[in-house]
Each structure stands twice: as C-alpha cells, then as structure tokens.
Amino acid sequence: MAQQNNQLDREKICCSVCLDLLKDPVTIPCGHSYCMNCIKSHWDTEDEKKTYSCPQCRKSFIPRPVLVKNTMLADLVEELKKTELQDLVEPDKNLQENICPRHDELMKMFCRTDQQCICYLCSVDEHKGHDTVSAAAERTERQRELEGSRHNIQQRIQDREEDVKLLQQEVEAINGSADKAVEDSEKIFTQLIRLMEKRRSDVKQQVRSQQETEVSRVKELQEKLEQEITELKRKDAELKKLSHTEDHTQFLHNYPSLSALSESTHSSSINIRPLNYFEDVTAAVSEVRDKLQDVLRETGTNISLTETEVDVLLPNPQPEPETRAGFLRYSSEITLDPNTANRHLLLSEGNRKVTHMSRQQSYSSHPDRFTMWPQVLSRESLTGRCYWEVEWRGGGGGEVAVAYKNISRVSGFGRNDKSWSLDCHNDSYKFYHNKVKTPVSGPRSSRVGVFLDHSAGILSFYSVSETMTLLHRVQTTFTQPLYAGVWINPDSSVALLPVSV
C-alpha cells in the first residue's frame, strides 16, 4: 500500500516534459509546474514567435513569464525522495543503459520516427518535430504486439507438435506395415518352398514309379527273350545231334517232334524308345523354373510404395511389339565386357564400341577371354524382354549374337548349341546355330536391332532404317540367362547404340 501511495504522490510531482521528479520546480501562471530547466528549454524554442505556451494546456503568455522556484513543491519532492530511499527496492542493474549518453538524463521517452529511446532534452533537441511518446505508452503498444507474437508462436508450436505426432504415427504405421509385410512374405515364401518341395517329391516319385514300371516291362520282355534263346539253343543242339544220326528210320521218327518250334516273340512287341525317356520332365521343370525366375525378377522391380499400400505387380503376357517405338520400350543399356574380348579387339566409348585391330591388345589373362575368334560378350546378362541396336562401321562387317555365359572360349558364335548368331557381311545375311547355316533375305542396313523375349523363347533380328524389317526369328527354349555378343571382321568396328523412346 505504501508503494501505491508513493506511486500516486510521485505522479503528482512529476514533470510532464521529462516525466521525472521535479528538479528546481517552478509554477507558471496557468498553475502547471515543471522543472526549471525543462520549461526554460521549451520556451527557448519559442523565442522567435515571442509567444510562450504551457506544454500541457497550451495557454499562451506574453511576455515570457519570470520563473520563480516553488519551495513547497521542492520540499515535497525531497520528502518523496527520502521515502523512496527507505524502501527496500533492488537497484536497476541496467540503469546505466537507461541514461542518455548525451544529456545524462533518464531515457523515458521513445521516438517512433527513429525507433529509439530518448530523454526529454532529446525530444526538444535533435528529435524536435518527431513523433515522440512516453516509453510507457510505447511499451503498452509493443506489449500488445508482443502478446500477439507470443500467441502466434504458441499456435505454431501447437501445430508443429501435432505435425510431429502425425509423423510419429506415420513412422509407426510404416514400421508396422513393413513388419507385417515381412512376416506375411516369410509365411508365403515358406508355403511356396513347401509347395515346391512337395512338387519336387511328387515329380521324383512319379519319375521313379514310371522308371520302375518301364524297367519291369523291359526286364519281363528280356526274360522271355532269354528263355526263348535257351529253348532255341536246346532245339538247335538236338537238331544238330539228329543231323548226325545214320539210322534213317530213327531220323524220320524223331524229326517231326524236334522240328516243331514254340511261338516266337514277335519283334514288333519290342518297343525300343529313344534314349531321352524323361527329358520332357526336365524340360517341364526348367520351364517352371524360368517362369518363376521371370515372375520374381519382374515382381522384384515393381514393388512400389503408394499413398495407401504396397502393390506387388505381376507381369501380364504381352504380344511382341510391332513398331520400333514398341520395341524401344524394352531398350537395354548394354556395355561390352573387356574380360571376354579377343586380344585383336579394342574397346572404346565406354566399352560400347569395339574395333578389330591388326595388333594384339595388352589384355591380362582371364578365363572368360575368347582366344580363337574375334568376338566379345556383354557385361550385362539378359532376361525378360530386351531390345538393343548395333551399328556397323567399316566394310568388314561381322556377326550379331546372343550366347550363354558358359559358351566355349574357342568356339565361334552360332557354331555350337549355346549361341545364336546373325552374319551381317558380304551384302548378305546368314543365321547360325549349332553349326547349322540358314540363308536370310532382307534389306541391307548398317544398323541391326535385336529383340529378346527370354521367357517366351523368342529371338528376333531386324534391319533398322526408316522402317524395321524382320530378318529372322527364332522360337526356342532358353535355359540360362543370355549375353549380347558381336563378332568383328578385320577393317570393321561396331557400336552398341543407346536407344530411347
């Protein structure tokens, strides 16, 4: 309560100019009191007008009033100062920062024009004419802005905390979904493995059962034939003995019974099958393996996260493309493997171009290197649907091929059962596979396109110019991943072209 009374007393005897306790208080004719220096400074600014006004009520005086110290107010100020000194008030640690460095007065005013705190002398000096208010009034205004800023910050904090909770929920949902997907996948693959194990057991049992049946059939026939052989040998011995009998009557008597033969096993009942009794089983199992590999390979690259779920996209059978744009959808980036290149071949342009050189290159020894013929395989294996193009440069030409990885390193493309090759030189085409040569007709072009549908067993070669012309198509069963290959004749080079839609 004492502090409140002091505050009220202090407001009554404060100068309205400097907003501090009156110093050498004087009372002007209108009854308002000011510090002597404050009113003097105010009237000094009005000397040119020869009219002197009250800073509070704006009443004018002519001439300039004579200022006389108000001793009663001075005594009241002194009493208030003594009272304040007796109160236990913590000194302002930042007092020095609140003192005007120019006038050594408290900065209790604020200049909105220059956005800085000033003292009352500054307001009538260098800040004269500026928009000035008391520091308390500016504080009130800024306090409202501060509360608005705090409200905005607190709202943003609340919003961000909600966002963090949502993200945490999403993390938990992702982890939960992933854990469930892994768990379910493990169960499905376990079931698939069990199904494959059962199928393997069934196939094995069926093969063994059929093997036993077939072997029993053959052995039974074999025993009948052996019995017949034994009987025929016995008959032959008796007839031989009879042939040496000198007694004609005895000969004629015994001959009818000895010459009669039992019914013979006809050769048509002996069904000798080809040696590949169960190769159809192997082929069927291989086909299942290839289809499963293709499904898993294509499925593995099509597992994509959407906004709501994980979709496993299974491949659908598609017809062979009919246009170049259709083939380009399956374009493959292929590079050549230096470890397979014959020593007369020079690779360049990022291992996409190969040139036949008269001088051998200094390649290191490698078991995959072709040693007999000037040919090279790709680094990338080819499965699924693939399309690529090669361009011949120079007059020598060569061959475009595909081959299994385990092709003999001393065998040429198409000269074995592990590779397929299109010969593209001498202004003609010839197709080779397993040492069989097939003439091919078609328009001559420096560029050849190759389309492979591994699972369907389709391999097609096209002459590429403004249009695509089918040169040769192979329909077979591929049992291993394939690799692109080229055979380069002297004075020639070939480039694997990057193709895109």
Coordinates of C-alpha atoms in Angstrom, one line a residue:
M1 CA 0.0 0.0 0.0
A2 CA 2.9 2.4 0.8
Q3 CA 4.4 1.7 -2.6
Q4 CA 1.0 2.5 -4.2
N5 CA 0.7 5.8 -2.3
N6 CA 4.3 6.7 -3.2
Q7 CA 3.5 6.0 -6.8
L8 CA 0.5 8.3 -6.7
D9 CA 2.5 11.1 -4.9
R10 CA 5.3 10.6 -7.5
E11 CA 2.9 11.1 -10.4
K12 CA 1.6 14.3 -8.9
I13 CA 5.0 15.9 -8.6
C14 CA 6.5 14.7 -11.9
C15 CA 7.4 17.0 -14.7
S16 CA 5.2 16.3 -17.8
V17 CA 8.1 17.1 -20.0
C18 CA 10.9 14.8 -18.7
L19 CA 8.4 12.5 -16.8
D20 CA 10.7 12.5 -13.8
L21 CA 10.5 14.1 -10.4
L22 CA 10.6 17.9 -10.5
K23 CA 14.0 19.4 -10.3
D24 CA 14.0 23.0 -9.1
P25 CA 10.2 23.1 -9.6
V26 CA 8.6 26.3 -10.8
T27 CA 4.9 27.1 -11.3
I28 CA 3.9 29.1 -14.4
P29 CA 0.9 31.5 -14.5
C30 CA -1.6 28.8 -15.6
G31 CA -0.8 26.7 -12.5
H32 CA 1.2 23.9 -14.0
S33 CA 4.6 23.1 -12.6
Y34 CA 7.7 22.0 -14.4
C35 CA 11.4 21.5 -13.9
M36 CA 13.1 24.9 -14.3
N37 CA 15.4 23.6 -17.0
C38 CA 12.6 21.8 -18.8
I39 CA 10.3 24.9 -19.1
K40 CA 13.3 27.1 -20.0
S41 CA 14.3 24.7 -22.8
H42 CA 10.7 24.6 -24.0
W43 CA 10.3 28.4 -24.1
D44 CA 13.8 28.8 -25.7
T45 CA 12.4 27.1 -28.7
E46 CA 9.5 29.7 -28.8
D47 CA 11.7 32.8 -28.6
E48 CA 11.3 33.5 -32.3
K49 CA 7.5 33.6 -32.0
K50 CA 7.6 35.9 -28.9
T51 CA 4.7 33.8 -27.6
Y52 CA 5.3 31.3 -24.8
S53 CA 2.9 28.4 -24.1
C54 CA 2.2 25.8 -21.5
P55 CA 3.3 22.3 -22.7
Q56 CA 0.2 20.8 -21.0
C57 CA -2.8 23.2 -21.5
R58 CA -1.2 25.2 -24.4
K59 CA -2.1 28.6 -22.8
S60 CA 0.0 31.4 -24.2
F61 CA 1.8 34.1 -22.3
I62 CA 3.2 37.5 -23.4
P63 CA 5.8 38.4 -22.4
R64 CA 7.9 35.5 -21.2
P65 CA 6.9 34.8 -17.6
V66 CA 9.6 35.2 -14.9
L67 CA 10.3 31.8 -13.3
V68 CA 10.5 31.6 -9.5
K69 CA 11.3 28.4 -7.6
N70 CA 8.2 26.8 -5.9
T71 CA 9.7 26.0 -2.5
M72 CA 6.6 24.0 -1.4
L73 CA 6.9 21.6 -4.3
A74 CA 10.6 21.4 -3.8
D75 CA 10.1 20.3 -0.2
L76 CA 7.5 17.7 -1.3
V77 CA 10.0 16.3 -3.8
E78 CA 12.7 16.0 -1.2
E79 CA 10.3 14.2 1.2
L80 CA 9.3 11.7 -1.5
K81 CA 12.9 11.0 -2.3
K82 CA 13.6 10.3 1.3
T83 CA 10.7 7.9 1.4
E84 CA 11.8 6.1 -1.7
L85 CA 15.3 5.7 -0.2
Q86 CA 13.8 3.9 2.8
D87 CA 12.0 1.3 0.6
L88 CA 14.0 -2.0 0.0
V89 CA 14.0 -1.7 -3.9
E90 CA 16.5 -3.7 -5.9
P91 CA 18.6 -1.2 -7.9
D92 CA 18.2 -1.4 -11.6
K93 CA 21.2 -3.4 -13.0
N94 CA 20.6 -1.8 -16.4
L95 CA 20.4 1.8 -15.0
Q96 CA 23.4 3.0 -17.0
E97 CA 21.9 1.7 -20.2
N98 CA 18.8 3.8 -19.5
I99 CA 20.8 7.1 -19.2
C100 CA 21.1 9.3 -22.2
P101 CA 24.8 9.4 -23.1
R102 CA 24.4 13.0 -24.4
H103 CA 22.3 14.7 -21.7
D104 CA 22.9 12.4 -18.8
E105 CA 19.2 12.1 -18.2
L106 CA 16.9 9.0 -18.0
M107 CA 15.5 8.0 -21.4
K108 CA 11.8 7.9 -20.5
M109 CA 10.6 8.8 -24.0
F110 CA 10.5 7.0 -27.3
C111 CA 11.0 8.4 -30.8
R112 CA 8.8 6.5 -33.2
T113 CA 10.3 8.3 -36.1
D114 CA 13.8 7.0 -35.3
Q115 CA 12.7 3.9 -33.4
Q116 CA 14.9 4.6 -30.3
C117 CA 14.6 5.6 -26.7
I118 CA 15.4 9.2 -25.9
C119 CA 15.4 11.7 -22.9
Y120 CA 13.2 14.7 -22.6
L121 CA 16.0 17.0 -23.8
C122 CA 16.5 14.9 -26.9
S123 CA 12.8 15.5 -27.7
V124 CA 13.3 19.3 -27.9
D125 CA 16.7 19.0 -29.5
E126 CA 17.7 16.6 -32.3
H127 CA 14.4 14.8 -32.2
K128 CA 12.3 18.0 -32.3
G129 CA 9.2 17.6 -34.5
H130 CA 9.4 13.8 -34.4
D131 CA 6.6 11.5 -33.4
T132 CA 7.5 11.0 -29.7
V133 CA 5.6 9.3 -26.9
S134 CA 6.4 8.2 -23.4
A135 CA 8.3 5.0 -23.0
A136 CA 5.4 3.6 -21.0
A137 CA 3.0 4.3 -23.8
E138 CA 5.2 2.7 -26.4
R139 CA 5.7 -0.2 -24.1
T140 CA 2.0 -0.7 -23.8
E141 CA 1.7 -0.7 -27.6
R142 CA 4.6 -3.0 -28.0
Q143 CA 3.3 -5.2 -25.2
R144 CA 0.1 -5.8 -27.2
E145 CA 2.2 -6.7 -30.3
L146 CA 4.4 -9.0 -28.1
E147 CA 1.3 -10.8 -26.8
G148 CA 0.1 -11.2 -30.4
S149 CA 3.5 -12.6 -31.4
R150 CA 3.5 -15.0 -28.5
H151 CA 0.1 -16.2 -29.4
N152 CA 1.2 -16.8 -33.0
I153 CA 4.3 -18.6 -31.8
Q154 CA 2.4 -20.7 -29.3
Q155 CA -0.1 -21.6 -32.0
R156 CA 2.7 -22.6 -34.4
I157 CA 4.3 -24.7 -31.6
Q158 CA 1.0 -26.4 -31.1
D159 CA 0.6 -27.0 -34.8
R160 CA 4.2 -28.3 -35.1
E161 CA 3.7 -30.6 -32.1
E162 CA 0.6 -32.0 -33.9
D163 CA 2.6 -32.5 -37.0
V164 CA 5.3 -34.3 -35.1
K165 CA 2.7 -36.6 -33.6
L166 CA 1.3 -37.3 -37.1
L167 CA 4.8 -38.0 -38.4
Q168 CA 5.4 -40.3 -35.5
Q169 CA 2.2 -42.1 -36.2
E170 CA 3.3 -42.5 -39.8
V171 CA 6.6 -43.9 -38.7
E172 CA 4.8 -46.4 -36.5
A173 CA 2.4 -47.2 -39.4
I174 CA 5.3 -47.7 -41.8
N175 CA 7.2 -49.9 -39.4
G176 CA 4.1 -51.9 -38.6
S177 CA 3.2 -52.3 -42.2
A178 CA 6.8 -53.3 -43.1
D179 CA 7.0 -55.8 -40.2
K180 CA 3.7 -57.3 -41.3
A181 CA 4.7 -57.4 -44.9
V182 CA 8.0 -59.2 -44.0
E183 CA 6.1 -61.6 -41.7
D184 CA 3.4 -62.4 -44.3
S185 CA 6.1 -62.7 -47.1
E186 CA 8.0 -65.1 -44.9
K187 CA 4.9 -67.2 -44.5
I188 CA 4.0 -67.1 -48.2
F189 CA 7.6 -67.9 -49.2
T190 CA 7.6 -70.7 -46.6
Q191 CA 4.4 -72.1 -48.1
L192 CA 5.9 -71.7 -51.6
I193 CA 9.0 -73.5 -50.6
R194 CA 6.9 -76.3 -49.0
L195 CA 4.8 -76.4 -52.2
M196 CA 8.0 -76.7 -54.3
E197 CA 9.4 -79.3 -52.0
K198 CA 6.1 -81.3 -52.3
R199 CA 6.1 -80.8 -56.0
R200 CA 9.7 -81.9 -56.2
S201 CA 8.9 -85.0 -54.2
D202 CA 5.9 -85.7 -56.4
V203 CA 7.9 -85.4 -59.6
K204 CA 10.6 -87.6 -58.1
Q205 CA 8.1 -90.2 -57.0
Q206 CA 6.3 -90.2 -60.4
V207 CA 9.6 -90.5 -62.3
R208 CA 10.8 -93.3 -60.0
S209 CA 7.4 -95.1 -60.3
Q210 CA 7.4 -94.8 -64.1
Q211 CA 11.1 -95.9 -64.1
E212 CA 10.2 -99.0 -62.1
T213 CA 7.2 -99.7 -64.4
E214 CA 9.3 -99.3 -67.5
V215 CA 12.2 -101.3 -66.2
S216 CA 9.9 -104.1 -65.1
R217 CA 8.3 -104.1 -68.5
V218 CA 11.6 -104.3 -70.2
K219 CA 13.0 -106.9 -67.8
E220 CA 9.9 -109.1 -68.3
L221 CA 10.3 -109.0 -72.0
Q222 CA 14.1 -109.5 -71.6
E223 CA 13.4 -112.7 -69.6
K224 CA 11.0 -114.0 -72.2
L225 CA 13.6 -113.5 -74.9
E226 CA 16.3 -115.1 -72.8
Q227 CA 14.0 -118.2 -72.2
E228 CA 13.3 -118.3 -75.9
I229 CA 17.0 -118.1 -76.7
T230 CA 17.7 -121.0 -74.2
E231 CA 14.9 -123.1 -75.8
L232 CA 16.2 -122.4 -79.3
K233 CA 19.7 -123.3 -78.4
R234 CA 18.4 -126.6 -76.9
K235 CA 16.5 -127.3 -80.1
D236 CA 19.5 -126.4 -82.2
A237 CA 21.6 -128.9 -80.2
E238 CA 19.1 -131.7 -80.6
L239 CA 18.7 -131.0 -84.3
K240 CA 22.4 -131.0 -84.7
K241 CA 22.6 -134.3 -83.0
L242 CA 19.8 -135.7 -85.1
S243 CA 21.5 -134.5 -88.3
H244 CA 24.4 -136.8 -87.5
T245 CA 22.2 -139.9 -87.0
E246 CA 23.0 -142.6 -89.5
D247 CA 19.8 -144.6 -88.9
H248 CA 17.3 -143.2 -91.5
T249 CA 14.3 -144.7 -89.7
Q250 CA 15.3 -143.2 -86.4
F251 CA 15.9 -139.8 -88.1
L252 CA 12.5 -139.8 -89.7
H253 CA 10.8 -140.9 -86.5
N254 CA 12.3 -138.2 -84.3
Y255 CA 12.4 -135.3 -86.8
P256 CA 8.8 -134.2 -86.6
S257 CA 8.9 -133.7 -82.8
L258 CA 12.2 -131.9 -82.9
S259 CA 11.5 -129.6 -85.8
A260 CA 8.4 -128.2 -84.2
L261 CA 9.1 -124.7 -82.6
S262 CA 7.2 -122.8 -79.9
E263 CA 5.6 -119.5 -80.9
S264 CA 8.3 -116.8 -81.1
T265 CA 8.2 -113.3 -79.5
H266 CA 7.5 -111.0 -82.4
S267 CA 9.9 -108.2 -82.9
S268 CA 7.1 -105.7 -83.1
S269 CA 6.3 -106.2 -79.4
I270 CA 9.7 -104.9 -78.6
N271 CA 9.2 -101.2 -78.4
I272 CA 12.6 -99.6 -78.2
R273 CA 12.1 -95.9 -77.1
P274 CA 14.6 -93.1 -77.7
L275 CA 17.2 -92.5 -75.1
N276 CA 15.6 -89.3 -73.8
Y277 CA 12.9 -91.1 -71.7
F278 CA 12.4 -88.4 -69.2
E279 CA 13.8 -85.3 -70.9
D280 CA 10.2 -84.0 -71.2
V281 CA 10.1 -83.9 -67.4
T282 CA 13.4 -82.0 -67.3
A283 CA 12.1 -79.5 -69.9
A284 CA 8.8 -79.0 -68.0
V285 CA 10.7 -78.4 -64.7
S286 CA 13.1 -76.0 -66.5
E287 CA 10.1 -74.1 -67.9
V288 CA 8.6 -73.8 -64.4
R289 CA 11.9 -72.5 -63.1
D290 CA 12.3 -69.9 -65.9
K291 CA 8.7 -68.7 -65.4
L292 CA 9.2 -68.4 -61.7
Q293 CA 12.5 -66.6 -62.2
D294 CA 10.9 -64.1 -64.5
V295 CA 8.0 -63.6 -62.2
L296 CA 10.3 -63.0 -59.2
R297 CA 12.7 -60.8 -61.2
E298 CA 9.9 -58.6 -62.7
T299 CA 8.0 -58.6 -59.5
G300 CA 11.1 -57.5 -57.5
T301 CA 11.5 -54.4 -59.6
N302 CA 7.8 -53.5 -59.3
I303 CA 7.3 -53.3 -55.6
S304 CA 6.3 -49.7 -55.1
L305 CA 5.0 -47.7 -52.2
T306 CA 1.8 -45.8 -52.9
E307 CA 0.0 -43.5 -50.6
T308 CA -2.0 -46.2 -49.0
E309 CA -0.5 -49.6 -49.7
V310 CA 2.3 -51.7 -51.2
D311 CA 1.3 -53.1 -54.6
V312 CA 3.1 -56.2 -56.0
L313 CA 2.6 -56.0 -59.7
L314 CA 2.7 -59.3 -61.5
P315 CA 3.6 -59.4 -65.2
N316 CA 0.9 -60.0 -67.8
P317 CA 1.7 -61.8 -71.0
Q318 CA 2.1 -59.3 -73.9
P319 CA 2.4 -59.7 -77.6
E320 CA 5.6 -59.0 -79.4
P321 CA 5.9 -55.3 -80.4
E322 CA 5.0 -54.3 -84.0
T323 CA 6.7 -50.9 -84.3
R324 CA 10.1 -49.5 -83.4
A325 CA 8.6 -47.3 -80.7
G326 CA 7.1 -50.5 -79.2
F327 CA 10.5 -52.2 -79.2
L328 CA 12.2 -49.2 -77.7
R329 CA 10.0 -49.6 -74.6
Y330 CA 12.3 -52.6 -73.8
S331 CA 15.6 -50.9 -74.7
S332 CA 18.5 -52.1 -72.6
E333 CA 21.7 -50.2 -71.9
I334 CA 24.5 -52.7 -72.8
T335 CA 28.2 -52.5 -72.4
L336 CA 30.9 -54.9 -73.5
D337 CA 33.0 -56.9 -71.0
P338 CA 36.7 -56.4 -71.5
N339 CA 37.4 -59.7 -69.8
T340 CA 35.8 -61.5 -72.7
A341 CA 37.3 -59.5 -75.6
N342 CA 39.6 -61.3 -78.0
R343 CA 43.1 -59.7 -78.0
H344 CA 42.6 -58.3 -81.5
L345 CA 39.6 -56.2 -80.4
L346 CA 39.9 -52.7 -79.0
L347 CA 37.0 -51.4 -76.8
S348 CA 36.3 -47.7 -76.6
E349 CA 33.5 -45.2 -75.9
G350 CA 32.8 -46.5 -72.5
N351 CA 33.0 -50.1 -73.7
R352 CA 30.2 -49.5 -76.2
K353 CA 32.3 -49.6 -79.3
V354 CA 34.6 -52.4 -80.5
T355 CA 37.2 -52.2 -83.4
H356 CA 39.1 -55.1 -85.0
M357 CA 42.9 -54.3 -84.7
S358 CA 45.8 -56.0 -86.6
R359 CA 48.0 -55.7 -83.5
Q360 CA 47.0 -57.6 -80.3
Q361 CA 46.0 -55.6 -77.3
S362 CA 47.7 -55.9 -73.9
Y363 CA 44.8 -57.5 -72.1
S364 CA 45.5 -59.5 -69.0
S365 CA 44.9 -63.2 -68.9
H366 CA 41.3 -64.2 -68.0
P367 CA 39.4 -67.4 -68.2
D368 CA 36.4 -65.7 -69.9
R369 CA 38.5 -64.3 -72.8
F370 CA 37.8 -65.6 -76.3
T371 CA 41.1 -66.9 -77.7
M372 CA 40.3 -68.2 -81.1
W373 CA 37.8 -65.8 -82.8
P374 CA 37.5 -62.0 -82.8
Q375 CA 34.4 -61.8 -80.6
V376 CA 33.2 -60.3 -77.3
L377 CA 30.2 -60.7 -74.9
S378 CA 28.3 -58.0 -73.0
R379 CA 28.8 -57.4 -69.3
E380 CA 25.1 -57.4 -68.6
S381 CA 23.0 -60.6 -68.6
L382 CA 19.7 -60.5 -70.5
T383 CA 16.5 -61.9 -69.2
G384 CA 12.9 -60.9 -69.6
R385 CA 12.2 -58.6 -72.6
C386 CA 15.2 -56.7 -74.0
Y387 CA 15.9 -54.7 -77.1
W388 CA 19.2 -53.2 -78.4
E389 CA 20.7 -52.0 -81.6
V390 CA 24.2 -52.3 -83.2
E391 CA 25.7 -50.2 -85.9
W392 CA 28.4 -51.5 -88.3
R393 CA 31.2 -49.1 -89.3
G394 CA 33.6 -50.0 -92.0
G395 CA 33.3 -52.6 -94.7
G396 CA 34.3 -55.7 -92.9
G397 CA 31.0 -56.4 -91.2
G398 CA 30.6 -59.2 -88.7
E399 CA 28.0 -61.0 -86.6
V400 CA 25.4 -60.1 -84.0
A401 CA 24.8 -62.8 -81.5
V402 CA 23.5 -63.9 -78.1
A403 CA 25.1 -66.7 -76.1
Y404 CA 25.1 -68.4 -72.7
K405 CA 27.8 -67.4 -70.3
N406 CA 29.4 -70.9 -70.5
I407 CA 30.0 -70.9 -74.2
S408 CA 33.3 -72.4 -75.2
R409 CA 36.1 -69.7 -75.5
V410 CA 37.5 -71.4 -78.6
S411 CA 34.1 -71.7 -80.4
G412 CA 32.6 -69.1 -82.7
F413 CA 29.1 -67.7 -82.2
G414 CA 26.4 -69.9 -83.8
R415 CA 28.8 -72.8 -84.2
N416 CA 27.5 -74.6 -81.1
D417 CA 24.3 -75.2 -79.2
K418 CA 24.9 -72.3 -76.7
S419 CA 24.7 -69.4 -79.1
W420 CA 22.7 -67.9 -81.9
S421 CA 24.2 -65.5 -84.5
L422 CA 23.3 -63.4 -87.5
D423 CA 26.1 -63.0 -90.0
C424 CA 25.9 -59.4 -91.4
H425 CA 28.7 -59.1 -94.0
N426 CA 29.3 -59.6 -97.8
D427 CA 26.0 -57.8 -98.5
S428 CA 24.0 -60.7 -97.3
Y429 CA 22.7 -62.3 -94.1
K430 CA 23.1 -65.8 -92.8
F431 CA 21.9 -67.2 -89.5
Y432 CA 23.9 -69.8 -87.5
H433 CA 23.0 -72.0 -84.6
N434 CA 24.6 -75.3 -83.6
K435 CA 26.7 -75.3 -86.8
V436 CA 23.6 -75.1 -89.0
K437 CA 23.6 -72.2 -91.5
T438 CA 20.3 -70.7 -92.7
P439 CA 20.3 -68.2 -95.6
V440 CA 18.4 -65.0 -94.7
S441 CA 17.0 -62.4 -97.1
G442 CA 16.2 -58.8 -96.3
P443 CA 17.2 -55.2 -97.0
R444 CA 20.8 -54.3 -96.2
S445 CA 21.3 -51.8 -93.4
S446 CA 24.3 -50.7 -91.2
R447 CA 22.1 -51.0 -88.2
V448 CA 20.6 -54.2 -86.8
G449 CA 18.0 -54.4 -84.0
V450 CA 17.8 -57.4 -81.7
F451 CA 14.7 -58.3 -79.7
L452 CA 14.8 -60.9 -77.0
D453 CA 11.8 -62.3 -75.0
H454 CA 13.7 -64.8 -72.8
S455 CA 10.7 -66.4 -71.1
A456 CA 8.8 -66.8 -74.4
G457 CA 11.9 -68.2 -76.1
I458 CA 11.8 -65.6 -78.9
L459 CA 14.9 -64.1 -80.5
S460 CA 14.3 -61.7 -83.5
F461 CA 16.7 -59.8 -85.7
Y462 CA 15.6 -56.6 -87.6
S463 CA 17.1 -54.4 -90.3
V464 CA 16.7 -50.9 -89.0
S465 CA 16.4 -47.9 -91.3
E466 CA 13.4 -45.6 -91.7
T467 CA 11.4 -48.7 -91.1
M468 CA 12.0 -52.0 -89.3
T469 CA 12.2 -55.2 -91.4
L470 CA 12.2 -58.6 -89.7
L471 CA 15.2 -60.6 -90.9
H472 CA 15.0 -63.8 -88.8
R473 CA 13.1 -65.0 -85.8
V474 CA 14.0 -67.9 -83.5
Q475 CA 11.4 -69.8 -81.4
T476 CA 13.1 -72.0 -78.8
T477 CA 13.5 -72.5 -75.1
F478 CA 16.3 -70.6 -73.3
T479 CA 17.5 -72.4 -70.2
Q480 CA 20.1 -69.8 -69.0
P481 CA 20.4 -66.0 -69.0
L482 CA 21.8 -64.7 -72.3
Y483 CA 24.6 -62.2 -73.1
A484 CA 24.8 -60.0 -76.2
G485 CA 27.8 -60.7 -78.4
V486 CA 29.5 -59.4 -81.5
W487 CA 32.0 -60.9 -83.9
I488 CA 34.1 -58.3 -85.7
N489 CA 35.8 -58.9 -89.0
P490 CA 39.1 -57.0 -90.0
D491 CA 38.7 -53.4 -91.1
S492 CA 35.5 -53.1 -89.2
S493 CA 34.0 -51.8 -86.0
V494 CA 30.6 -51.9 -84.3
A495 CA 28.9 -49.7 -81.7
L496 CA 26.1 -50.6 -79.3
L497 CA 23.8 -47.7 -79.6
P498 CA 22.0 -46.2 -76.7
V499 CA 18.3 -46.2 -77.7
S500 CA 15.4 -44.5 -76.1
V501 CA 11.7 -43.8 -76.9

